XYZ file of C-alpha atoms in Angstrom:
767
model
C -23.228 -2.807 14.405
C -24.970 -4.212 17.505
C -24.655 -2.366 20.827
C -22.618 -5.275 22.177
C -20.315 -5.177 19.151
C -19.849 -1.432 19.555
C -19.096 -1.820 23.266
C -16.549 -4.575 22.689
C -14.917 -2.506 19.968
C -14.707 0.481 22.301
C -13.221 -1.669 25.083
C -10.537 -3.023 22.781
C -9.830 0.449 21.442
C -9.426 1.830 24.960
C -7.251 -1.093 25.993
C -4.912 -0.637 23.090
C -4.775 3.096 23.529
C -3.703 2.492 27.124
C -0.986 0.109 26.001
C 0.597 1.932 23.129
C -0.478 5.515 22.633
C -0.851 6.878 20.095
C -2.952 4.636 17.889
C -0.938 3.795 14.813
C -1.226 4.058 11.076
C -2.139 0.610 9.791
C -0.404 0.916 6.428
C 2.090 -1.880 5.848
C 3.956 -3.619 3.074
C 1.549 -6.154 1.561
C -1.627 -4.397 2.777
C -3.121 -4.390 -0.735
C -2.616 -8.157 -1.031
C -4.179 -8.769 2.384
C -7.204 -6.576 1.625
C -7.929 -8.413 -1.619
C -7.605 -11.770 0.158
C -10.013 -10.740 2.935
C -12.473 -9.315 0.421
C -12.546 -12.566 -1.537
C -12.930 -14.637 1.642
C -15.854 -12.483 2.811
C -17.532 -12.752 -0.581
C -17.314 -16.555 -0.456
C -18.274 -16.956 3.180
C -21.258 -14.629 3.144
C -19.867 -12.454 5.934
C -21.866 -9.461 4.709
C -24.535 -7.367 6.370
C -28.174 -7.628 5.444
C -30.779 -5.065 6.380
C -34.438 -4.473 5.689
C -33.901 -0.728 6.079
C -33.882 1.530 3.065
C -30.538 1.682 1.264
C -28.563 4.912 1.374
C -26.600 5.830 -1.719
C -26.549 9.494 -2.646
C -24.339 12.553 -2.825
C -24.761 15.421 -0.397
C -22.799 18.257 -1.942
C -19.299 16.893 -2.488
C -19.668 14.010 -0.014
C -20.756 10.611 -1.286
C -22.883 8.765 1.292
C -23.285 4.985 1.056
C -24.641 2.427 3.502
C -22.740 -0.452 5.050
C -24.565 -3.331 3.319
C -23.365 -5.562 0.469
C -20.118 -6.364 2.246
C -19.003 -2.763 2.783
C -18.718 -3.537 6.502
C -18.760 -7.106 7.721
C -16.910 -10.014 9.260
C -14.441 -11.049 6.651
C -12.633 -14.224 7.712
C -13.426 -15.750 11.077
C -10.802 -18.073 12.566
C -11.786 -21.640 11.569
C -8.814 -23.821 12.567
C -9.825 -24.664 16.137
C -9.300 -28.352 16.937
C -7.393 -28.781 13.710
C -3.681 -29.260 12.996
C -1.756 -27.463 10.265
C 1.213 -29.368 8.842
C 3.994 -27.741 6.807
C 6.342 -30.170 5.040
C 9.613 -29.132 3.335
C 9.415 -29.639 -0.418
C 12.218 -28.419 -2.657
C 12.590 -24.667 -2.193
C 9.465 -24.306 -0.082
C 6.715 -26.098 1.796
C 3.514 -28.001 1.162
C 0.495 -27.618 3.444
C -1.951 -30.170 4.794
C -4.677 -30.134 7.435
C -5.239 -32.844 10.031
C -7.568 -33.461 12.949
C -6.887 -32.212 16.484
C -3.467 -33.502 17.587
C -2.847 -31.093 20.474
C -0.340 -32.926 22.707
C -1.410 -32.285 26.306
C 1.418 -34.429 27.677
C 4.031 -32.356 25.829
C 2.365 -29.174 27.043
C 2.529 -30.360 30.652
C 6.085 -31.664 30.336
C 7.422 -28.432 28.902
C 9.150 -25.895 31.136
C 7.222 -22.662 31.593
C 9.045 -19.529 30.463
C 9.662 -17.739 33.749
C 8.709 -14.088 33.898
C 7.465 -14.074 30.304
C 5.776 -10.693 30.051
C 3.734 -8.753 27.533
C 5.674 -8.038 24.298
C 8.594 -10.213 25.361
C 10.987 -12.599 23.617
C 13.299 -15.446 24.691
C 15.876 -17.474 22.765
C 16.341 -21.257 22.887
C 18.957 -23.576 21.482
C 17.372 -26.091 19.127
C 18.067 -29.761 19.926
C 18.910 -30.290 16.239
C 19.800 -28.266 13.164
C 16.500 -27.085 11.753
C 16.159 -26.414 7.993
C 13.866 -23.518 7.068
C 13.522 -22.045 3.554
C 17.012 -23.088 2.497
C 18.788 -22.001 5.678
C 19.854 -24.055 8.693
C 19.243 -22.817 12.234
C 20.413 -23.924 15.668
C 18.590 -21.264 17.675
C 15.011 -20.000 17.790
C 13.258 -17.105 19.511
C 9.866 -17.550 21.173
C 7.954 -14.277 21.028
C 5.091 -13.582 23.408
C 2.715 -12.485 20.654
C 2.273 -15.951 19.204
C 5.099 -16.461 16.762
C 8.631 -17.850 16.521
C 11.539 -16.223 14.705
C 15.006 -17.128 13.508
C 18.002 -14.814 13.665
C 16.630 -12.659 16.495
C 13.642 -11.884 18.662
C 10.657 -9.701 17.796
C 8.254 -8.012 20.212
C 5.907 -6.520 17.609
C 2.262 -6.813 18.650
C 0.556 -5.636 15.445
C -0.477 -9.094 14.256
C -0.149 -7.790 10.703
C 0.617 -9.750 7.587
C 2.924 -6.932 6.495
C 5.110 -7.152 9.592
C 5.289 -10.921 9.286
C 6.580 -10.973 5.706
C 8.834 -7.922 6.096
C 10.626 -9.116 9.189
C 12.706 -12.086 10.272
C 12.173 -15.663 9.060
C 9.174 -16.730 11.130
C 6.666 -19.393 12.071
C 3.392 -17.798 13.146
C 1.030 -20.236 14.859
C -1.103 -17.274 16.008
C 0.449 -13.853 15.501
C -1.721 -11.452 17.504
C -1.428 -9.285 20.614
C -1.131 -11.789 23.473
C -0.098 -11.281 27.101
C 1.456 -14.371 28.752
C 1.954 -12.431 31.986
C -1.800 -12.656 32.593
C -2.027 -16.379 31.817
C -3.016 -18.929 34.436
C -0.597 -21.383 32.824
C 1.804 -19.559 30.478
C 4.052 -20.538 27.600
C 5.866 -23.886 27.851
C 8.876 -25.145 25.889
C 9.714 -28.855 25.634
C 13.051 -29.740 24.021
C 13.550 -33.402 23.012
C 16.139 -35.032 20.731
C 13.709 -35.207 17.811
C 11.394 -32.264 18.358
C 10.817 -28.885 19.989
C 7.331 -28.160 21.301
C 6.156 -24.656 22.223
C 2.726 -24.440 23.856
C 0.725 -21.285 24.558
C -1.544 -22.502 27.368
C -4.516 -20.309 28.303
C -2.807 -17.124 27.141
C -5.199 -14.147 26.936
C -5.302 -11.321 24.471
C -3.655 -8.213 25.848
C -5.787 -6.478 28.495
C -8.922 -8.496 27.703
C -9.132 -9.847 31.269
C -9.181 -6.322 32.697
C -12.707 -5.807 31.404
C -14.300 -9.044 32.563
C -14.274 -10.691 29.135
C -10.933 -12.537 28.913
C -10.197 -13.925 25.458
C -8.100 -17.046 26.067
C -6.071 -18.785 23.354
C -4.541 -22.296 23.397
C -2.255 -23.551 20.649
C 0.930 -25.497 20.123
C 3.719 -25.526 17.515
C 5.969 -28.568 17.037
C 9.252 -28.506 15.104
C 10.923 -31.734 13.949
C 14.522 -32.418 12.921
C 13.721 -32.919 9.240
C 12.010 -29.535 8.958
C 8.401 -30.626 9.476
C 6.243 -28.068 11.306
C 2.944 -28.872 13.036
C 0.584 -26.311 14.572
C -2.279 -27.657 16.702
C -5.172 -25.541 18.014
C -7.274 -26.272 21.093
C -9.925 -23.750 22.215
C -8.599 -21.004 19.966
C -10.758 -18.203 18.553
C -8.929 -14.861 18.157
C -10.765 -11.816 16.790
C -7.881 -11.313 14.357
C -4.513 -12.935 13.726
C -2.056 -14.060 11.073
C -1.069 -17.725 10.736
C 1.685 -19.055 8.498
C 5.373 -19.406 7.718
C 7.676 -16.991 5.908
C 11.371 -16.549 5.050
C 10.848 -12.828 5.805
C 12.814 -10.077 4.148
C 9.850 -8.758 2.119
C 9.281 -12.024 0.274
C 5.539 -12.002 -0.317
C 3.877 -15.069 1.161
C 0.947 -16.634 -0.663
C -2.351 -15.885 1.077
C -4.579 -18.968 1.243
C -7.475 -20.478 3.166
C -5.853 -23.236 5.234
C -9.213 -24.895 5.908
C -9.362 -25.693 2.187
C -6.021 -27.580 2.366
C -4.276 -25.562 -0.379
C -2.430 -27.595 -2.988
C 1.084 -26.933 -4.246
C 4.494 -25.884 -3.009
C 4.957 -22.409 -1.567
C 8.568 -21.280 -2.118
C 8.262 -17.857 -0.444
C 5.948 -18.675 2.424
C 2.251 -19.171 2.954
C -0.152 -17.488 5.367
C -3.761 -16.703 6.188
C -5.122 -13.458 7.615
C -8.050 -13.863 10.021
C -10.365 -10.965 10.803
C -13.445 -11.823 12.821
C -14.383 -8.370 14.048
C -16.498 -6.001 11.993
C -14.298 -4.095 9.576
C -14.504 -1.993 6.463
C -13.889 -3.915 3.256
C -12.293 -1.228 1.068
C -12.707 -3.337 -2.063
C -16.450 -3.780 -1.538
C -16.804 -0.134 -0.510
C -15.068 1.009 -3.687
C -17.234 -1.285 -5.798
C -20.366 0.181 -4.241
C -19.129 3.739 -4.756
C -18.479 3.076 -8.440
C -22.021 1.793 -8.960
C -23.108 5.440 -9.115
C -19.872 7.353 -9.755
C -17.463 7.608 -12.645
C -13.895 6.366 -12.564
C -12.676 9.930 -11.990
C -10.592 9.700 -8.806
C -7.037 8.882 -7.788
C -7.992 8.410 -4.116
C -11.136 7.221 -2.332
C -11.329 8.404 1.297
C -13.649 6.438 3.610
C -15.026 7.462 7.012
C -17.784 5.616 8.866
C -20.369 6.675 11.467
C -20.553 3.250 13.135
C -17.451 3.241 15.339
C -15.855 0.560 13.201
C -12.134 0.972 13.758
C -9.637 0.746 10.919
C -8.076 -2.102 12.880
C -6.937 -3.139 16.316
C -4.849 -0.273 17.635
C -5.090 1.517 14.285
C -6.346 5.004 13.568
C -6.259 4.814 9.733
C -4.475 3.152 6.822
C -3.764 3.397 3.098
C -3.993 0.517 0.617
C -2.374 0.998 -2.780
C -4.536 -0.089 -5.700
C -2.198 0.796 -8.569
C 1.534 1.473 -8.644
C 3.498 1.957 -11.848
C 6.443 4.221 -11.012
C 9.997 3.414 -10.024
C 12.582 4.784 -7.658
C 10.466 5.161 -4.514
C 10.538 1.571 -3.311
C 7.134 0.176 -4.223
C 6.348 -2.872 -6.343
C 4.358 -2.294 -9.521
C 0.871 -3.786 -9.598
C -2.632 -3.011 -10.852
C -5.682 -4.285 -8.955
C -7.960 -1.473 -10.086
C -10.474 -3.608 -11.984
C -11.371 -5.566 -8.846
C -12.122 -2.304 -7.033
C -14.443 -1.251 -9.864
C -11.929 1.171 -11.415
C -10.780 0.041 -14.851
C -8.247 2.839 -15.330
C -7.616 5.469 -12.638
C -7.903 4.659 -8.908
C -4.497 4.577 -7.210
C -5.266 4.239 -3.487
C -8.018 3.845 -0.912
C -7.774 5.461 2.509
C -9.664 3.976 5.463
C -9.862 6.826 7.980
C -11.905 4.698 10.412
C -14.736 6.029 12.600
C -15.571 9.705 12.290
C -16.096 9.809 16.054
C -12.346 9.567 16.726
C -11.746 12.958 15.127
C -12.477 16.429 16.514
C -14.858 18.587 14.485
C -12.135 21.204 14.045
C -9.835 19.981 11.232
C -6.835 21.646 12.898
C -7.417 20.298 16.418
C -5.328 17.447 17.801
C -6.736 13.947 17.395
C -6.915 12.504 20.949
C -5.533 9.111 19.921
C -2.529 10.847 18.324
C -1.909 13.451 21.003
C 1.775 12.586 21.399
C 2.474 13.165 17.704
C 0.364 16.309 17.375
C -1.627 14.901 14.461
C -4.875 16.554 13.369
C -7.629 15.235 11.089
C -5.872 17.000 8.204
C -2.362 15.742 8.921
C -3.663 12.176 9.204
C -5.289 12.633 5.798
C -1.990 13.915 4.438
C -0.102 11.044 6.096
C -2.253 8.376 4.465
C -2.261 10.224 1.131
C 1.543 10.219 1.159
C 1.673 6.452 1.643
C 1.056 5.991 -2.078
C 4.752 6.845 -2.435
C 6.156 6.960 1.114
C 8.116 5.961 3.123
C 9.682 2.938 1.505
C 13.334 3.702 0.762
C 16.519 4.163 2.719
C 20.211 4.430 2.081
C 21.909 1.389 3.659
C 23.555 1.476 7.049
C 27.130 2.632 6.347
C 28.673 0.167 8.790
C 26.433 -2.811 7.998
C 24.513 -2.759 4.682
C 22.570 -5.864 5.753
C 21.214 -4.153 8.882
C 17.742 -2.666 9.131
C 17.379 0.414 6.888
C 18.266 3.294 9.228
C 16.025 5.900 7.605
C 12.905 3.772 8.153
C 10.919 3.147 11.308
C 7.640 1.414 12.117
C 6.729 -1.286 9.629
C 9.520 -0.032 7.364
C 6.900 2.259 5.769
C 7.402 5.320 7.994
C 10.421 7.504 8.611
C 12.435 6.559 11.677
C 12.180 8.537 14.898
C 15.942 9.022 14.595
C 15.815 10.345 11.001
C 15.669 14.097 10.493
C 12.632 14.028 8.196
C 12.012 17.790 8.383
C 8.909 16.998 10.482
C 7.378 14.965 7.665
C 3.724 13.912 7.727
C 5.156 10.396 7.346
C 6.707 10.546 10.838
C 10.337 10.933 11.811
C 11.017 14.322 13.409
C 12.748 17.609 12.832
C 15.974 17.039 14.753
C 18.328 19.747 15.990
C 22.033 18.906 16.301
C 23.804 20.808 19.094
C 27.178 19.626 17.825
C 29.854 17.150 18.807
C 30.859 17.297 22.458
C 27.394 18.348 23.636
C 25.238 15.857 25.534
C 22.505 15.243 24.808
C 23.520 16.215 21.288
C 20.181 15.808 19.509
C 16.652 17.009 20.236
C 13.366 16.819 18.362
C 11.907 20.220 17.522
C 8.979 19.466 15.205
C 6.549 16.753 14.059
C 4.004 16.180 11.242
C 4.209 19.605 9.615
C 4.453 19.044 5.835
C 5.865 16.837 3.106
C 9.644 17.155 3.373
C 11.798 17.895 0.372
C 12.796 14.221 0.288
C 9.092 13.303 0.376
C 8.397 15.619 -2.524
C 11.242 14.137 -4.565
C 9.892 10.616 -3.979
C 6.356 11.790 -4.811
C 7.631 13.193 -8.100
C 7.243 16.885 -7.273
C 10.861 17.936 -6.832
C 14.123 17.276 -8.738
C 16.875 15.530 -6.771
C 19.199 18.518 -6.862
C 16.702 20.458 -4.710
C 16.806 17.893 -1.877
C 19.252 19.173 0.758
C 21.667 16.986 2.725
C 19.940 14.903 5.407
C 21.044 13.016 8.495
C 20.021 10.177 10.767
C 21.257 9.323 14.252
C 22.830 5.890 14.636
C 23.475 4.132 17.920
C 20.749 6.068 19.709
C 18.843 4.643 22.690
C 15.667 5.879 20.998
C 13.961 3.114 18.982
C 13.490 4.028 15.305
C 9.905 2.733 15.530
C 8.892 5.271 18.161
C 6.092 7.649 17.188
C 7.255 11.217 16.527
C 7.286 13.509 19.533
C 8.495 17.021 20.126
C 10.982 17.856 22.891
C 12.855 14.520 23.143
C 16.631 14.703 23.644
C 19.115 11.895 23.055
C 22.667 11.060 22.075
C 24.050 9.075 19.184
C 26.254 9.258 16.117
C 25.335 11.575 13.264
C 25.223 9.954 9.818
C 25.004 12.380 6.899
C 22.951 11.291 3.902
C 22.882 12.774 0.392
C 20.050 12.309 -2.089
C 22.501 10.425 -4.313
C 22.794 7.806 -1.538
C 19.028 7.293 -1.691
C 19.018 7.126 -5.495
C 21.791 4.529 -5.481
C 19.665 2.401 -3.150
C 16.276 2.865 -4.851
C 17.084 3.780 -8.443
C 16.048 6.769 -10.527
C 12.637 8.291 -9.754
C 10.580 7.461 -12.858
C 8.678 9.399 -14.022
C 10.776 12.257 -12.715
C 9.595 15.622 -11.442
C 9.423 17.166 -14.904
C 6.454 15.018 -15.959
C 5.175 13.137 -12.880
C 1.520 13.617 -11.941
C 0.932 16.773 -9.905
C -2.881 16.956 -9.838
C -4.854 14.371 -7.887
C -8.584 13.893 -7.491
C -10.117 12.664 -4.231
C -13.622 11.394 -3.475
C -14.698 11.629 0.173
C -17.154 8.898 1.181
C -19.147 8.577 4.417
C -20.448 5.108 5.335
C -23.679 4.988 7.358
C -26.220 2.338 8.439
C -29.079 1.604 6.024
C -32.115 3.743 6.708
C -30.060 6.712 7.943
C -31.958 10.000 7.739
C -29.836 12.479 5.802
C -32.226 15.411 6.151
C -31.005 18.790 7.400
C -30.781 19.239 11.141
C -30.185 15.570 11.925
C -27.145 13.788 13.292
C -26.124 12.534 9.866
C -26.259 16.042 8.420
C -23.809 17.233 11.074
C -21.517 14.293 10.328
C -21.605 15.049 6.616
C -20.757 18.672 7.366
C -17.801 17.533 9.468
C -16.384 15.438 6.619
C -17.066 18.235 4.163
C -14.990 20.631 6.244
C -12.102 18.157 6.266
C -12.487 17.815 2.506
C -12.426 21.510 1.687
C -9.593 22.411 4.069
C -7.479 19.475 2.914
C -7.164 21.092 -0.516
C -5.412 24.081 1.049
C -3.242 21.971 3.343
C -2.094 19.710 0.488
C -1.112 22.689 -1.665
C 0.769 24.340 1.189
C 2.441 21.104 2.309
C 3.828 20.532 -1.201
C 4.946 24.162 -1.577
C 2.239 24.521 -4.232
C 3.943 21.973 -6.460
C 0.874 19.694 -6.374
C -2.894 20.021 -6.180
C -5.751 18.073 -4.571
C -9.225 18.399 -6.117
C -11.889 16.971 -3.777
C -15.057 17.718 -5.766
C -17.391 15.022 -7.069
C -17.441 15.250 -10.867
C -18.169 13.239 -13.990
C -15.029 11.795 -15.515
C -13.204 13.140 -18.535
C -10.560 10.769 -19.860
C -7.749 12.633 -21.568
C -5.667 10.084 -23.461
C -2.462 11.932 -22.529
C -3.166 11.725 -18.764
C -1.151 11.809 -16.577
C 1.692 12.401 -19.034
C 2.554 11.910 -22.694
C 5.099 13.003 -25.250
C 5.273 14.595 -28.661
C 8.287 15.407 -30.834
C 9.104 19.032 -31.658
C 7.981 19.783 -35.203
C 5.690 16.750 -35.308
C 2.088 16.067 -34.412
C 0.613 13.507 -32.042
C -2.953 12.298 -31.602
C -5.064 12.737 -28.490
C -8.657 12.268 -27.404
C -11.187 13.204 -24.739
C -13.781 10.644 -23.632
C -16.808 10.771 -21.347
C -18.073 7.830 -19.314
C -21.598 8.115 -20.760
C -23.206 9.947 -23.688
C -23.443 13.702 -23.235
C -26.990 14.982 -22.720
C -26.047 18.191 -24.542
C -22.886 19.336 -26.345
C -19.850 19.726 -24.057
C -17.191 22.179 -25.218
C -13.638 21.806 -23.950
C -11.227 24.720 -24.016
C -7.746 23.330 -24.700
C -4.963 25.282 -23.033
C -1.169 25.128 -23.270
C -0.091 28.255 -21.387
C 3.666 27.885 -21.977
C 3.168 27.630 -25.739
C 5.353 24.525 -26.036
C 2.587 22.626 -27.818
C -0.188 23.696 -30.145
C -3.677 22.277 -30.263
C -7.135 23.409 -31.391
C -8.533 26.252 -29.299
C -11.495 24.064 -28.393
C -13.143 20.753 -29.214
C -16.751 19.603 -28.741
C -18.246 16.298 -27.647
C -21.656 16.384 -29.352
C -24.948 15.551 -27.661
C -25.250 11.763 -27.499
C -21.517 11.398 -28.084
C -18.757 10.233 -25.756
C -15.508 11.031 -27.547
C -13.633 13.588 -29.593
C -10.130 13.314 -31.105
C -7.675 16.053 -31.982
C -4.007 16.692 -32.771
C -1.321 18.095 -30.508
C 1.847 19.375 -32.144
C 5.245 19.917 -30.560
C 6.540 23.487 -30.883
C 9.545 23.840 -28.556
C 11.331 21.193 -26.424
C 10.279 21.265 -22.777
C 7.359 20.266 -20.567
C 3.882 21.748 -20.998
C 0.980 21.556 -18.539
C -1.920 20.859 -20.879
C -5.550 21.175 -19.780
C -9.019 20.565 -21.156
C -11.595 22.743 -19.380
C -15.252 21.727 -19.856
C -18.096 24.183 -20.429
C -20.246 22.009 -18.124
C -18.948 22.292 -14.544
C -20.328 18.873 -13.637
C -17.340 17.391 -15.506
C -13.785 17.380 -14.214
C -11.042 19.451 -15.825
C -8.543 17.086 -17.420
C -4.798 17.676 -17.161
C -1.649 16.143 -18.598
C 2.038 16.986 -18.488
C 3.328 16.858 -22.062
C 7.019 16.332 -22.793
C 8.109 17.876 -26.089
C 11.160 15.863 -27.178
C 13.761 17.494 -29.393
C 13.887 14.507 -31.781
C 13.009 10.842 -32.256
C 16.585 9.974 -31.244
C 15.687 10.377 -27.564
C 12.971 7.701 -27.777
C 13.105 3.921 -27.565
C 10.901 0.876 -28.057
C 9.365 -1.271 -25.334
C 8.064 -4.657 -26.426
C 5.438 -6.833 -24.749
C 3.029 -9.609 -25.668
C 3.538 -12.825 -27.607
C 1.317 -12.479 -30.675
C 0.277 -9.869 -31.517
C 3.524 -8.229 -30.485
C 2.819 -4.852 -28.911
C 5.453 -2.159 -29.365
C 5.390 1.048 -27.360
C 7.331 4.178 -28.244
C 8.398 5.925 -25.046
C 11.055 8.122 -23.487
C 13.182 7.611 -20.393
C 10.212 8.536 -18.185
C 8.035 5.912 -19.831
C 5.778 8.524 -21.461
C 3.982 7.293 -24.607
C 4.462 9.010 -27.980
C 1.604 8.809 -30.456
C 1.636 9.120 -34.264
C 5.162 7.710 -34.550
C 5.784 5.368 -37.531
C 7.208 1.972 -36.585
C 8.614 -0.547 -39.071
C 8.681 -4.341 -38.622
C 10.911 -6.553 -40.786
C 10.723 -10.348 -40.626
C 13.657 -12.576 -41.531
C 13.552 -14.498 -44.805
C 10.574 -16.800 -45.160
C 8.629 -15.458 -42.197
C 5.849 -12.892 -42.383
C 4.671 -9.944 -40.342
C 1.461 -7.969 -40.613
C 1.445 -5.048 -41.049
C 4.918 -4.160 -42.238
C 4.586 -0.702 -40.714
C 2.211 0.973 -38.284
C 1.685 4.282 -36.554
C 1.405 4.404 -32.772
C -1.996 5.320 -31.364
C -2.990 7.496 -28.405
C -1.305 5.115 -25.959
C 1.956 5.169 -27.918
C 1.512 1.555 -28.978
C 1.416 -0.347 -32.270
C 0.717 -4.055 -32.819
C 2.213 -6.621 -35.200
C 1.325 -10.241 -35.934
C 4.439 -12.256 -36.658
C 4.357 -15.696 -38.311
C 7.774 -17.375 -38.116
C 8.486 -20.577 -40.016
C 7.902 -23.814 -38.059
C 11.086 -24.925 -36.351
C 13.070 -22.078 -37.860
C 15.447 -19.617 -36.259
C 13.552 -16.580 -37.449
C 13.691 -13.107 -36.021
C 11.669 -9.929 -36.242
C 13.376 -6.535 -36.280
C 11.302 -3.563 -35.131
C 12.455 0.035 -35.210
C 11.220 3.601 -35.261
C 11.123 4.686 -38.910
C 14.426 6.298 -39.876
C 16.001 5.398 -36.499
C 17.837 2.061 -36.863
C 19.580 2.628 -33.530
C 16.205 2.197 -31.828
C 15.799 -1.347 -33.143
C 14.848 -4.347 -31.092
C 15.024 -7.931 -32.300
C 12.296 -10.382 -31.336
C 13.067 -14.103 -31.393
C 11.322 -17.125 -29.990
C 13.498 -16.793 -26.894
C 12.916 -13.116 -26.195
C 13.958 -9.598 -27.132
C 17.432 -8.251 -27.893
C 18.488 -4.667 -28.345
C 20.717 -3.809 -31.302
C 22.405 -0.542 -30.301
C 22.704 1.574 -28.304
C 21.311 0.127 -25.024
C 17.941 1.607 -24.161
C 17.359 3.349 -20.860
C 13.986 1.804 -20.114
C 11.960 -1.064 -21.470
C 9.573 -3.787 -20.397
C 9.441 -7.274 -21.793
C 6.709 -9.664 -20.682
């Protein structure tokens, strides 16, 4: 980064810290989608760094060091709509988009009435001069929000400028959602109401605090609403460092991310938006790709720090972006973007911890930007780690189920200030209740101490019956989005919450605590400029040592914070793929198949000691991957029903130890079939936790005249078997598939889908 770029970044960081301490976590609903969009835009636009200096790409102990070139840090999507007009036209259930020349209406801007006293993070409501249709609803009132967007159904003073807030919140039109301050404008925000249109103009409105440092960033834009639902956004002298532009029905409906300058084609039924990011930023997708050029796919988390003072975002200390999600019952949507990150099978999340300079060398010292919360480098690590599962669920408000979820706070991905979260890493507080009749009744007594018992249930570490009763405070003057803070007293109404209330809202946690993954592998990565000297005694060596201390002490903190129910391994190792990872099943009295695979041929024989300490399964004492080989298969037999922690320990310490939680089912009767695919038809044998069962015979029977190949098959390591079905042309044929000897497990496949015979299965997927 240039000296000027570093200085501007520091100025903005200081300005935002002054406005809203502490700096926030930048994790939000939809972050993964936004990161992929920005990565693809940067790759197309060439917003990557080039350097003649020597590349840096090596491991120093257990820290991977890579340089910032090849798009790892760069300018990802500069605002390119100045002197253009975006047009959104209603079309069926959504909108079409077109792009026109500059149509900024200076007369309308001048004729509009300025919003008097419009301050920073402010909102005002206006009656519309007509009924305005928007995503299937009709509105007669609109709120103008000072941070560059309009909302329906209420005002919004959020200043994050995040795609996640936009799609999670109220129905909105965002001409330029970013942190603006009309109170410092020489002109202000003007509203013109006419019989056929409403015009809102942001005239010479600066970014928050930018004028205080002699470099005011002024934005000019205009949004026009017409009676038939047409929306026009015109830009004149507009160039924000970052912003979100678009329209959305809100309520967590994911808007399509597009490049408006390319005039995207089609109708967008759930909204459409573009994320602009002009400032230097880490591209976690490119960073992961570069890491995997020289490392195996052996990690659940990648943790990135940088030495270049490149913030994780405006006003942001760090964030998590989920790469893969496959569970249920904790509020996330299932997706798998791992291949684009360079991880074909394992990576679950990337953590951008931002610049190393924002953290004290002591892992247990308070981070200055998070002084109010009491966060340390380690608790911030734990916070972002927890975001893979947290905090996304809430029991509904007992008096108004349609109201905001009362257990959730900022971005609806953190616990609310007014929720007694047992001082969770994911915010909220520990709250003491002095009892009815005492005022103030409630006080905060702890922050960011551990993963609460609710956290551990949602993470899959704890059964629901071990989660104690909880409570939140309703009707409090304290905003739920406030950062946690010790020693705050307030009044309100206590609302008691049971874990069953959460389960009713979010569904069963699947896989549950008996078999959910408990062991996670982390790779810590430090990003440096090309040509950085990594030799002992230099600045970089001290920075590496700082990250290494965080790494080693995080292992202890994670174990303690989960009450030793889970484990973090932060060593750099070669991968060992255990086919049963993270969990699999076998039937008592029967045998299943399993395998171990290496990413590249072994230079010399690698012996794996196979261990099942509870004795619930039996397996060979050891297996060997021969020199030049990559794989070995073996059998695992079920002995006694229950859950076994199975491990494969390598003789060569440069390889990871592989683990799996193995469910020994009492019989085939507890299993079911899940069907996917068109042809071949893929059938998976699984239990209620979705665990695969290998070596199970499956029978396929086609109706008269049709054919199926093969007629029977045995499930492989992944618990799947495949069949090719050839129905008669134009016929009403069906294919019946069942576990051998278990007709009650049958499913029927027809041209129109899949039907279950009897009894109903507990879990299945049909594509």
